[in-house]
Amino acid sequence: MTVGTRDRDGEPPAELTTVEAGMWQAFRDGSVYDLRAGDTADDDPHGRRPWGDDRTVRARVVCWLLLDGPPALAGRVSSLKLTGVRVSGSMDLAGGTVVPYVEFHSCRFDAEVLLPETRFTTVRLVNCAVPRLEAARLQTEGDLHLPRCRFHHGIRLTDAQIGTDLLLNQAVVNRDRGGRSIAADGLNVGQDLQAELLESYGELSLRSATIGVSLSLRGARLTSPYTRLALNAPQLTVERTLYLTPAGVGAAQLSGTTPARGTRVRRFECRGGIRLDDGRFGDAVDLDRARFVLTDDQEVSLRRVQVPELRFLGERPERGRVVLSGARVVNLVDRASSWPGPGGLQMSGFSYEVLVPRGPFPLAERLRWLAAATAEYHPEPYERLAAVLRAGGEDEDAREVLLARQRRRRETLPLGPKLWGYAQDWTVAYGYRPGRAAVWMAVLWAAGSLAFARAGRPGSGDFAEQPPWNPALFALDLLLPVIDLGQAGFWHLTGGWQWLAAALVLLGWVLATTVAAGATRMLRRN
């Protein structure tokens, strides 16, 4: 009898080895087939100690059981549950339909596992050593669990359909020949994708993937010295939250819960670029304490993402850029120390509605944040910040932001308009501090009144009726353009006093013009 045929009564074929016959019976019984030796070093599937024939089964026998296995014993449900087993040869289930429950725990595979276009109920590989997992267009009704496994040449899950959860917690995944560690473009996960404490040495690709609940990369380490991107996930859709946050190490706990006191915490770390362009996130993108190690040509790119809350609370990148151009956010939760310096931030067209700073974030720091994002003058970021501050009831800060915009614009003007800008700034701060005009007017009025009182009564023209000489009214009549108080037209000054009068007239026009310009801007904003 050859492998692939069996007795009708379900007894193991004669050509099976003793180990395989034991696996056969365990499959019919639905029990765990455990071949561990009881020694930690000997049982480590990732160790260097060889596993002999006494714990080896052939991959084709495993495939036989899963695709056309014997009937279960009476009152039992057949399933394949292997622990501490070495699988020799390539386990090829491509295009098949596997009905029994499948679980490999602490197993060692000699060759790649081939599952393209295979249908499963639930598959669990826990703490296994696998050269490569090839599972494009895989479909599962339940979970696909791969925690603590080590994949020496990557994982392919392109266009896979996972019914409930995909678990990659504490997995170690090395790159394939194309530089990718996990190729999961078009992946669809019904519920959560958990990859906490994942170690990825290559590009993690999730282009156009859809996650039904949350995507957790808490405590993960993504490193890609072979490509520009360590996480490549444009057009990613996550119905709830993307977590790039810390995780507790070495303590059993529920995903997302606060680690107990004394638990060592490992932050999310990415050594390479991140691309989340055009992503859609239902609740939040959380970057709390995330660390980005970039080269000068790499980016943390969030172009055109849409998310109710962006928590930009990570460590400031020393190199590279953070790009938020075209992104749309409702709540921007940030920290002053998280944003990169000049030249490291781009946010043209970045829209946000509410600022929620964590820790001190004074207005001066916020203005430096805008300056860092605009190497060349552009009014839109200033106008956006002013609108958000005004909506939050911080009108004074909003005026300071618009004043900073005018000062930034002034630096781009030629000499003449620039000097006029300085005049407007010194007098009434471009109309955003109108109280200054009253102060200047009072000072000039007082100075002019004292000067003209000291000058004495000037000469007058041939008028039948002349008003009495009043130095204070004369100075005020010179300062106020358009309005005639009946003084300046009757009295004629000579010498230096004539120059003083001309200066008061000129200063009065400057004050009036700057106040009018400021009022026009305020009316335009309203």
Coordinates of C-alpha atoms in Angstrom, one line a residue:
M1 CA 0.0 0.0 0.0
T2 CA 1.3 3.5 -0.9
V3 CA 0.9 6.7 1.0
G4 CA -2.5 8.1 -0.2
T5 CA -4.6 5.0 0.3
R6 CA -5.9 3.7 3.6
D7 CA -8.1 0.9 5.0
R8 CA -11.8 1.5 5.2
D9 CA -11.8 0.9 9.0
G10 CA -9.5 3.9 9.6
E11 CA -6.5 1.8 10.8
P12 CA -3.1 3.3 9.9
P13 CA -1.5 2.0 6.7
A14 CA 1.3 -0.5 7.2
E15 CA 3.9 1.7 5.5
L16 CA 3.7 4.5 8.1
T17 CA 6.4 4.8 10.6
T18 CA 5.7 4.2 14.3
V19 CA 5.7 8.0 14.9
E20 CA 3.3 8.6 12.0
A21 CA 1.0 5.8 13.2
G22 CA 0.8 7.5 16.5
M23 CA -0.1 10.8 14.9
W24 CA -2.7 8.9 12.8
Q25 CA -4.4 7.6 16.0
A26 CA -4.2 11.0 17.7
F27 CA -5.9 12.6 14.7
R28 CA -8.8 10.2 14.9
D29 CA -9.1 10.7 18.7
G30 CA -8.8 14.5 18.4
S31 CA -6.0 14.5 21.1
V32 CA -2.7 16.3 21.3
Y33 CA 0.3 14.3 19.9
D34 CA 3.2 15.4 22.0
L35 CA 6.7 14.3 21.2
R36 CA 8.7 16.6 23.5
A37 CA 11.6 15.1 25.3
G38 CA 11.1 17.1 28.5
D39 CA 14.4 19.0 28.2
T40 CA 14.1 22.8 27.4
A41 CA 17.2 22.8 25.1
D42 CA 16.2 19.7 23.3
D43 CA 12.6 20.8 22.8
D44 CA 13.4 24.3 21.5
P45 CA 12.3 24.3 17.8
H46 CA 14.6 27.3 17.1
G47 CA 17.7 25.7 18.7
R48 CA 20.5 23.9 17.0
R49 CA 20.1 20.5 18.5
P50 CA 18.9 18.0 15.8
W51 CA 15.6 16.2 16.1
G52 CA 15.8 12.6 15.0
D53 CA 13.5 10.1 13.5
D54 CA 11.8 9.4 16.8
R55 CA 10.0 12.8 16.5
T56 CA 9.8 13.2 12.7
V57 CA 6.8 12.8 10.5
R58 CA 6.6 13.2 6.7
A59 CA 4.8 16.3 5.4
R60 CA 2.9 14.2 2.8
V61 CA 1.4 12.1 5.6
V62 CA 0.3 15.3 7.4
C63 CA -1.3 16.5 4.1
W64 CA -3.0 13.1 3.7
L65 CA -4.6 13.4 7.2
L66 CA -5.8 17.0 6.6
L67 CA -7.2 16.5 3.1
D68 CA -8.5 12.9 3.2
G69 CA -7.9 11.6 6.7
P70 CA -9.6 8.6 8.5
P71 CA -12.9 9.0 10.2
A72 CA -13.0 10.1 13.9
L73 CA -13.4 7.5 16.6
A74 CA -16.9 7.2 17.9
G75 CA -17.9 10.2 20.0
R76 CA -14.7 12.2 19.0
V77 CA -13.9 15.0 16.6
S78 CA -10.9 14.5 14.4
S79 CA -8.2 17.2 14.6
L80 CA -4.5 17.6 14.1
K81 CA -2.7 18.8 17.2
L82 CA 1.0 18.3 17.1
T83 CA 3.5 19.4 19.7
G84 CA 7.3 19.1 19.5
V85 CA 7.2 17.4 16.1
R86 CA 9.6 17.7 13.2
V87 CA 7.9 17.8 9.8
S88 CA 10.2 16.7 7.0
G89 CA 9.6 17.8 3.4
S90 CA 7.3 20.6 2.1
M91 CA 3.8 20.6 3.5
D92 CA 1.9 21.5 0.3
L93 CA -1.9 22.0 0.8
A94 CA -2.3 24.4 -2.2
G95 CA -5.8 24.7 -3.4
G96 CA -7.2 22.2 -0.9
T97 CA -10.0 22.4 1.6
V98 CA -9.1 21.4 5.2
V99 CA -12.0 20.7 7.5
P100 CA -10.3 19.5 10.7
Y101 CA -9.0 21.9 13.3
V102 CA -5.2 22.3 12.9
E103 CA -2.6 23.3 15.5
F104 CA 1.2 23.0 15.5
H105 CA 2.9 23.9 18.8
S106 CA 6.7 24.1 19.2
C107 CA 7.2 22.2 15.9
R108 CA 10.0 22.4 13.4
F109 CA 9.4 22.4 9.6
D110 CA 12.3 21.4 7.3
A111 CA 10.8 23.1 4.2
E112 CA 8.4 25.9 3.4
V113 CA 4.7 25.5 4.2
L114 CA 2.6 26.0 1.0
L115 CA -1.0 27.1 1.6
P116 CA -2.0 29.3 -1.4
E117 CA -5.7 29.3 -2.1
T118 CA -6.3 26.8 0.7
R119 CA -9.5 26.8 2.8
F120 CA -9.4 26.2 6.5
T121 CA -11.6 26.6 9.5
T122 CA -8.9 27.6 12.1
V123 CA -5.1 27.3 11.8
R124 CA -2.7 27.7 14.7
L125 CA 1.1 27.6 14.4
V126 CA 2.5 28.5 17.8
N127 CA 6.3 28.9 18.5
C128 CA 7.2 27.0 15.4
A129 CA 10.3 27.3 13.2
V130 CA 9.2 27.7 9.5
P131 CA 11.5 28.4 6.6
R132 CA 8.7 30.3 4.7
L133 CA 4.9 30.5 4.8
E134 CA 3.4 30.9 1.3
A135 CA -0.3 31.6 1.8
A136 CA -1.6 33.9 -0.9
R137 CA -5.4 33.9 -1.2
L138 CA -5.7 31.7 1.9
Q139 CA -9.2 31.6 3.4
T140 CA -10.1 30.8 7.0
E141 CA -13.5 30.8 8.7
G142 CA -11.9 31.4 12.0
D143 CA -8.4 32.5 13.2
L144 CA -4.9 32.3 11.8
H145 CA -2.5 32.3 14.7
L146 CA 1.3 32.5 14.2
P147 CA 2.5 33.8 17.6
R148 CA 6.2 33.3 18.6
C149 CA 7.0 31.6 15.3
R150 CA 10.2 32.3 13.4
F151 CA 10.0 32.6 9.6
H152 CA 13.5 32.6 8.0
H153 CA 12.4 33.7 4.5
G154 CA 9.3 35.7 5.1
I155 CA 5.5 35.3 4.9
R156 CA 3.2 35.8 2.0
L157 CA -0.5 36.6 2.7
T158 CA -1.4 38.5 -0.4
D159 CA -5.2 38.8 -0.8
A160 CA -5.7 36.4 2.1
Q161 CA -9.2 36.3 3.8
I162 CA -9.0 35.8 7.6
G163 CA -12.5 35.2 9.1
T164 CA -11.7 36.5 12.6
D165 CA -8.3 37.3 14.1
L166 CA -4.7 37.2 12.7
L167 CA -2.1 36.9 15.4
L168 CA 1.6 37.5 14.9
N169 CA 2.5 38.4 18.4
Q170 CA 6.3 38.0 19.2
A171 CA 6.9 36.5 15.8
V172 CA 10.3 36.9 14.1
V173 CA 10.1 37.4 10.4
N174 CA 13.1 37.7 8.1
R175 CA 13.1 39.0 4.6
D176 CA 12.5 37.1 1.4
R177 CA 14.5 37.5 -1.8
G178 CA 12.6 40.7 -2.6
G179 CA 13.4 42.4 0.7
R180 CA 10.0 41.9 2.2
S181 CA 9.3 40.2 5.5
I182 CA 5.6 40.1 5.3
A183 CA 3.8 40.6 1.9
A184 CA 0.1 41.0 2.8
D185 CA -1.2 43.4 0.1
G186 CA -5.0 43.2 -0.2
L187 CA -5.2 41.2 3.1
N188 CA -8.7 41.2 4.7
V189 CA -9.0 40.4 8.5
G190 CA -12.5 40.2 9.9
Q191 CA -11.5 41.4 13.4
D192 CA -8.1 42.2 14.9
L193 CA -4.7 42.0 13.5
Q194 CA -2.3 41.7 16.4
A195 CA 1.4 41.9 15.8
E196 CA 2.6 43.0 19.2
L197 CA 6.3 42.6 19.9
L198 CA 6.8 41.5 16.3
E199 CA 10.3 41.6 15.0
S200 CA 10.3 42.3 11.2
Y201 CA 13.6 42.4 9.3
G202 CA 12.4 43.6 5.9
E203 CA 9.5 45.5 4.5
L204 CA 6.1 44.9 6.1
S205 CA 3.7 45.5 3.2
L206 CA 0.0 46.0 3.9
R207 CA -1.1 47.9 0.8
S208 CA -4.9 48.2 0.5
A209 CA -5.4 45.9 3.4
T210 CA -8.6 46.0 5.4
I211 CA -8.8 45.3 9.2
G212 CA -12.2 44.9 10.7
V213 CA -11.4 46.1 14.2
S214 CA -7.9 47.2 15.2
L215 CA -4.3 46.8 14.1
S216 CA -1.9 46.5 16.9
L217 CA 1.9 46.8 16.5
R218 CA 2.5 47.6 20.1
G219 CA 6.1 47.1 21.0
A220 CA 7.0 45.9 17.5
R221 CA 10.4 46.4 16.0
L222 CA 10.4 47.0 12.2
T223 CA 13.8 47.1 10.6
S224 CA 14.4 47.3 6.8
P225 CA 18.0 48.1 5.7
Y226 CA 17.2 46.6 2.3
T227 CA 14.3 49.0 1.2
R228 CA 13.3 52.6 1.9
L229 CA 10.2 51.5 3.8
A230 CA 9.9 49.4 6.9
L231 CA 6.1 49.7 6.9
N232 CA 4.4 50.1 3.5
A233 CA 0.6 50.4 4.0
P234 CA -1.0 53.0 1.6
Q235 CA -4.8 52.8 1.4
L236 CA -4.9 50.8 4.6
T237 CA -8.4 50.7 6.2
V238 CA -8.7 50.1 9.9
E239 CA -12.2 50.3 11.3
R240 CA -11.0 51.3 14.7
T241 CA -7.4 52.1 15.9
L242 CA -3.9 51.7 14.6
Y243 CA -1.5 51.3 17.6
L244 CA 2.2 52.0 17.2
T245 CA 2.7 52.2 21.0
P246 CA 4.6 50.4 23.8
A247 CA 3.9 46.9 25.1
G248 CA 4.7 45.0 28.2
V249 CA 7.5 42.4 27.9
G250 CA 7.5 39.1 29.7
A251 CA 4.2 39.4 31.4
A252 CA 1.0 37.7 30.3
Q253 CA -1.7 40.3 29.8
L254 CA -4.6 41.3 27.6
S255 CA -3.8 43.2 24.5
G256 CA -4.0 46.9 25.0
T257 CA -4.1 46.9 28.8
T258 CA -1.8 48.9 31.0
P259 CA 1.2 46.7 32.1
A260 CA 1.4 45.9 35.8
R261 CA 3.9 47.7 37.9
G262 CA 7.4 46.4 37.4
T263 CA 6.7 45.1 33.9
R264 CA 9.4 46.0 31.4
V265 CA 8.0 48.0 28.6
R266 CA 9.2 48.0 25.0
R267 CA 8.2 50.9 22.7
F268 CA 7.3 50.6 19.1
E269 CA 10.5 51.2 17.0
C270 CA 10.8 51.6 13.3
R271 CA 14.1 51.8 11.5
G272 CA 13.0 52.8 8.0
G273 CA 10.3 54.8 6.4
I274 CA 6.6 54.5 7.1
R275 CA 3.9 55.0 4.4
L276 CA 0.3 55.3 5.4
D277 CA -0.9 57.5 2.6
D278 CA -4.6 57.6 1.9
G279 CA -5.4 55.5 4.9
R280 CA -8.8 55.5 6.6
F281 CA -9.0 54.9 10.4
G282 CA -12.3 54.8 12.3
D283 CA -11.1 55.9 15.7
A284 CA -7.4 56.9 16.0
V285 CA -3.8 56.5 14.9
D286 CA -1.8 56.2 18.1
L287 CA 2.0 57.0 18.1
D288 CA 2.5 57.2 21.8
R289 CA 6.2 57.0 22.6
A290 CA 7.0 55.6 19.1
R291 CA 10.6 55.9 17.9
F292 CA 11.4 56.5 14.3
V293 CA 15.0 56.1 13.1
L294 CA 15.2 57.5 9.6
T295 CA 17.8 58.4 7.0
D296 CA 17.7 61.8 5.3
D297 CA 15.6 60.5 2.4
Q298 CA 13.0 58.5 4.5
E299 CA 9.7 59.7 5.7
V300 CA 6.9 59.0 8.2
S301 CA 4.2 59.7 5.5
L302 CA 0.6 60.3 6.5
R303 CA -0.5 62.0 3.3
R304 CA -4.2 62.4 2.9
V305 CA -5.1 60.1 5.8
Q306 CA -8.5 60.5 7.4
V307 CA -8.8 59.8 11.1
P308 CA -10.9 61.3 14.0
E309 CA -7.9 61.4 16.3
L310 CA -4.1 61.5 15.6
R311 CA -2.0 61.0 18.7
F312 CA 1.4 62.3 17.7
L313 CA 3.2 61.6 21.0
G314 CA 6.3 59.8 19.9
E315 CA 10.0 60.6 20.1
R316 CA 11.3 63.4 17.8
P317 CA 12.9 62.0 14.7
E318 CA 16.5 63.2 14.4
R319 CA 16.5 62.8 10.6
G320 CA 14.1 62.3 7.8
R321 CA 10.7 64.0 7.5
V322 CA 7.2 63.8 8.9
V323 CA 4.6 64.5 6.1
L324 CA 1.0 65.3 6.9
S325 CA 0.1 67.0 3.6
G326 CA -3.6 66.8 2.8
A327 CA -4.4 64.8 6.0
R328 CA -7.8 65.4 7.7
V329 CA -7.9 65.0 11.5
V330 CA -10.6 66.0 14.0
N331 CA -8.5 65.9 17.2
L332 CA -4.8 66.5 17.0
V333 CA -3.2 65.2 20.3
D334 CA 0.4 66.2 20.3
R335 CA 3.4 67.0 22.4
A336 CA 5.8 69.9 21.7
S337 CA 8.9 67.6 22.0
S338 CA 7.5 65.1 19.4
W339 CA 7.6 67.3 16.3
P340 CA 10.8 67.5 14.1
G341 CA 12.6 70.8 13.6
P342 CA 12.9 73.0 10.6
G343 CA 12.9 71.1 7.3
G344 CA 11.6 67.9 8.9
L345 CA 7.9 68.6 8.8
Q346 CA 5.5 69.1 5.8
M347 CA 1.8 69.8 6.3
S348 CA 0.5 71.7 3.3
G349 CA -3.3 71.2 3.3
F350 CA -3.2 69.5 6.7
S351 CA -6.7 70.0 8.3
Y352 CA -7.5 69.6 12.0
E353 CA -10.3 70.9 14.2
V354 CA -9.2 70.6 17.8
L355 CA -5.8 70.9 19.4
V356 CA -5.3 68.7 22.5
P357 CA -1.7 69.2 23.7
R358 CA -0.1 66.8 26.1
G359 CA 2.1 68.8 28.5
P360 CA 3.2 72.4 28.0
F361 CA 2.8 73.7 24.5
P362 CA 2.9 77.5 24.6
L363 CA 2.0 79.6 21.7
A364 CA 5.6 80.5 20.9
E365 CA 6.3 76.7 20.5
R366 CA 3.3 76.3 18.3
L367 CA 4.5 79.2 16.0
R368 CA 7.9 77.5 15.8
W369 CA 5.9 74.3 14.8
L370 CA 4.4 76.2 11.9
A371 CA 7.7 77.7 10.9
A372 CA 9.3 74.3 10.8
A373 CA 6.5 73.1 8.4
T374 CA 6.8 76.0 6.0
A375 CA 10.3 76.4 4.5
E376 CA 8.7 79.0 2.2
Y377 CA 5.9 81.3 3.3
H378 CA 2.4 79.9 2.9
P379 CA -0.6 81.5 4.6
E380 CA -2.8 78.4 4.9
P381 CA -1.1 76.7 8.0
Y382 CA -1.3 80.0 9.9
E383 CA -4.9 80.6 9.0
R384 CA -5.8 77.0 10.0
L385 CA -4.2 77.4 13.4
A386 CA -5.9 80.8 14.0
A387 CA -9.3 79.3 13.1
V388 CA -8.8 76.4 15.5
L389 CA -7.7 78.7 18.3
R390 CA -10.6 81.1 17.6
A391 CA -13.1 78.2 17.6
G392 CA -11.7 77.2 21.0
G393 CA -12.3 80.7 22.4
E394 CA -8.6 81.7 22.4
D395 CA -9.1 84.9 20.4
E396 CA -5.9 86.6 21.7
D397 CA -3.7 83.7 20.6
A398 CA -5.5 83.6 17.2
R399 CA -4.6 87.3 16.7
E400 CA -0.9 86.5 17.6
V401 CA -0.9 83.7 15.0
L402 CA -2.2 86.0 12.3
L403 CA 0.3 88.7 13.3
A404 CA 3.1 86.1 12.9
R405 CA 1.7 85.3 9.5
Q406 CA 2.0 88.9 8.4
R407 CA 5.6 89.1 9.8
R408 CA 6.5 86.0 7.9
R409 CA 5.0 87.4 4.7
R410 CA 6.9 90.6 5.2
E411 CA 10.2 88.8 4.7
T412 CA 9.2 87.8 1.2
L413 CA 8.5 91.4 0.1
P414 CA 10.7 93.9 -1.8
L415 CA 12.3 96.8 0.2
G416 CA 9.6 99.4 -0.2
P417 CA 6.6 97.2 0.9
K418 CA 8.8 95.6 3.6
L419 CA 9.5 99.1 5.1
W420 CA 5.9 99.9 5.0
G421 CA 5.2 96.5 6.8
Y422 CA 7.7 97.4 9.5
A423 CA 5.8 100.7 10.0
Q424 CA 2.5 98.9 10.3
D425 CA 4.0 96.4 12.7
W426 CA 5.6 99.1 15.0
T427 CA 2.5 101.2 15.1
V428 CA -0.6 99.0 15.4
A429 CA 0.9 95.4 14.8
Y430 CA -0.9 95.2 11.4
G431 CA -4.2 96.1 13.0
Y432 CA -4.2 93.0 15.4
R433 CA -3.4 95.3 18.3
P434 CA -5.6 98.4 17.7
G435 CA -4.9 99.7 21.2
R436 CA -1.5 100.7 20.0
A437 CA -3.0 103.3 17.7
A438 CA -4.7 105.0 20.6
V439 CA -1.4 105.0 22.6
W440 CA 0.6 106.5 19.6
M441 CA -2.1 109.1 19.0
A442 CA -2.1 110.1 22.7
V443 CA 1.7 110.4 22.8
L444 CA 1.9 112.4 19.6
W445 CA -1.0 114.6 20.6
A446 CA 0.6 115.4 24.0
A447 CA 4.0 116.0 22.4
G448 CA 2.5 118.3 19.8
S449 CA 0.4 120.2 22.3
L450 CA 3.4 120.9 24.5
A451 CA 5.6 121.9 21.5
F452 CA 3.0 124.3 20.0
A453 CA 2.3 125.8 23.4
R454 CA 5.9 126.6 23.8
A455 CA 6.0 128.1 20.3
G456 CA 3.5 130.8 21.1
R457 CA 0.7 132.2 19.0
P458 CA 1.6 131.8 15.2
G459 CA 0.6 134.2 12.5
S460 CA -2.7 134.0 10.7
G461 CA -4.2 134.9 7.3
D462 CA -6.7 137.6 6.5
F463 CA -9.8 136.1 8.0
A464 CA -12.7 138.2 9.3
E465 CA -13.2 135.8 12.2
Q466 CA -10.4 133.8 13.7
P467 CA -10.7 131.0 16.3
P468 CA -8.8 131.5 19.5
W469 CA -5.3 129.9 19.5
N470 CA -5.5 126.4 21.1
P471 CA -2.2 124.4 20.9
A472 CA -4.0 121.1 21.9
L473 CA -6.8 121.5 19.3
F474 CA -4.2 122.6 16.7
A475 CA -2.1 119.4 17.3
L476 CA -5.2 117.2 17.2
D477 CA -6.4 118.8 13.9
L478 CA -3.0 118.0 12.3
L479 CA -3.1 114.4 13.5
L480 CA -6.6 113.5 12.4
P481 CA -7.0 113.2 8.6
V482 CA -10.2 114.2 6.9
I483 CA -11.7 115.7 10.1
D484 CA -11.5 119.5 10.3
L485 CA -11.4 121.0 13.8
G486 CA -11.1 124.6 12.5
Q487 CA -7.4 125.2 13.6
A488 CA -5.0 123.9 11.0
G489 CA -6.4 126.1 8.2
F490 CA -6.2 129.4 10.1
W491 CA -2.8 129.4 11.7
H492 CA 0.5 129.5 9.7
L493 CA 3.7 128.2 11.2
T494 CA 7.2 129.1 10.0
G495 CA 10.7 127.6 10.3
G496 CA 11.1 124.4 12.3
W497 CA 7.5 124.4 13.6
Q498 CA 6.3 124.1 10.0
W499 CA 8.3 120.8 9.7
L500 CA 6.9 119.6 13.0
A501 CA 3.3 120.2 11.7
A502 CA 4.1 118.3 8.5
A503 CA 5.5 115.4 10.5
L504 CA 2.3 115.2 12.6
V505 CA 0.2 115.2 9.4
L506 CA 2.3 112.4 8.0
L507 CA 2.1 110.3 11.2
G508 CA -1.6 110.8 11.4
W509 CA -2.1 109.4 7.9
V510 CA 0.2 106.4 8.7
L511 CA -1.8 105.6 11.8
A512 CA -5.2 106.0 10.0
T513 CA -4.1 103.8 7.1
T514 CA -2.8 101.0 9.3
V515 CA -5.9 101.0 11.5
A516 CA -8.0 100.9 8.3
A517 CA -6.0 98.0 6.9
G518 CA -6.3 96.1 10.2
A519 CA -10.1 96.7 10.3
T520 CA -10.4 95.5 6.7
R521 CA -8.6 92.2 7.6
M522 CA -10.8 91.7 10.6
L523 CA -14.0 92.3 8.6
R524 CA -12.7 89.9 5.9
R525 CA -12.1 87.2 8.5
N526 CA -15.5 87.6 10.0

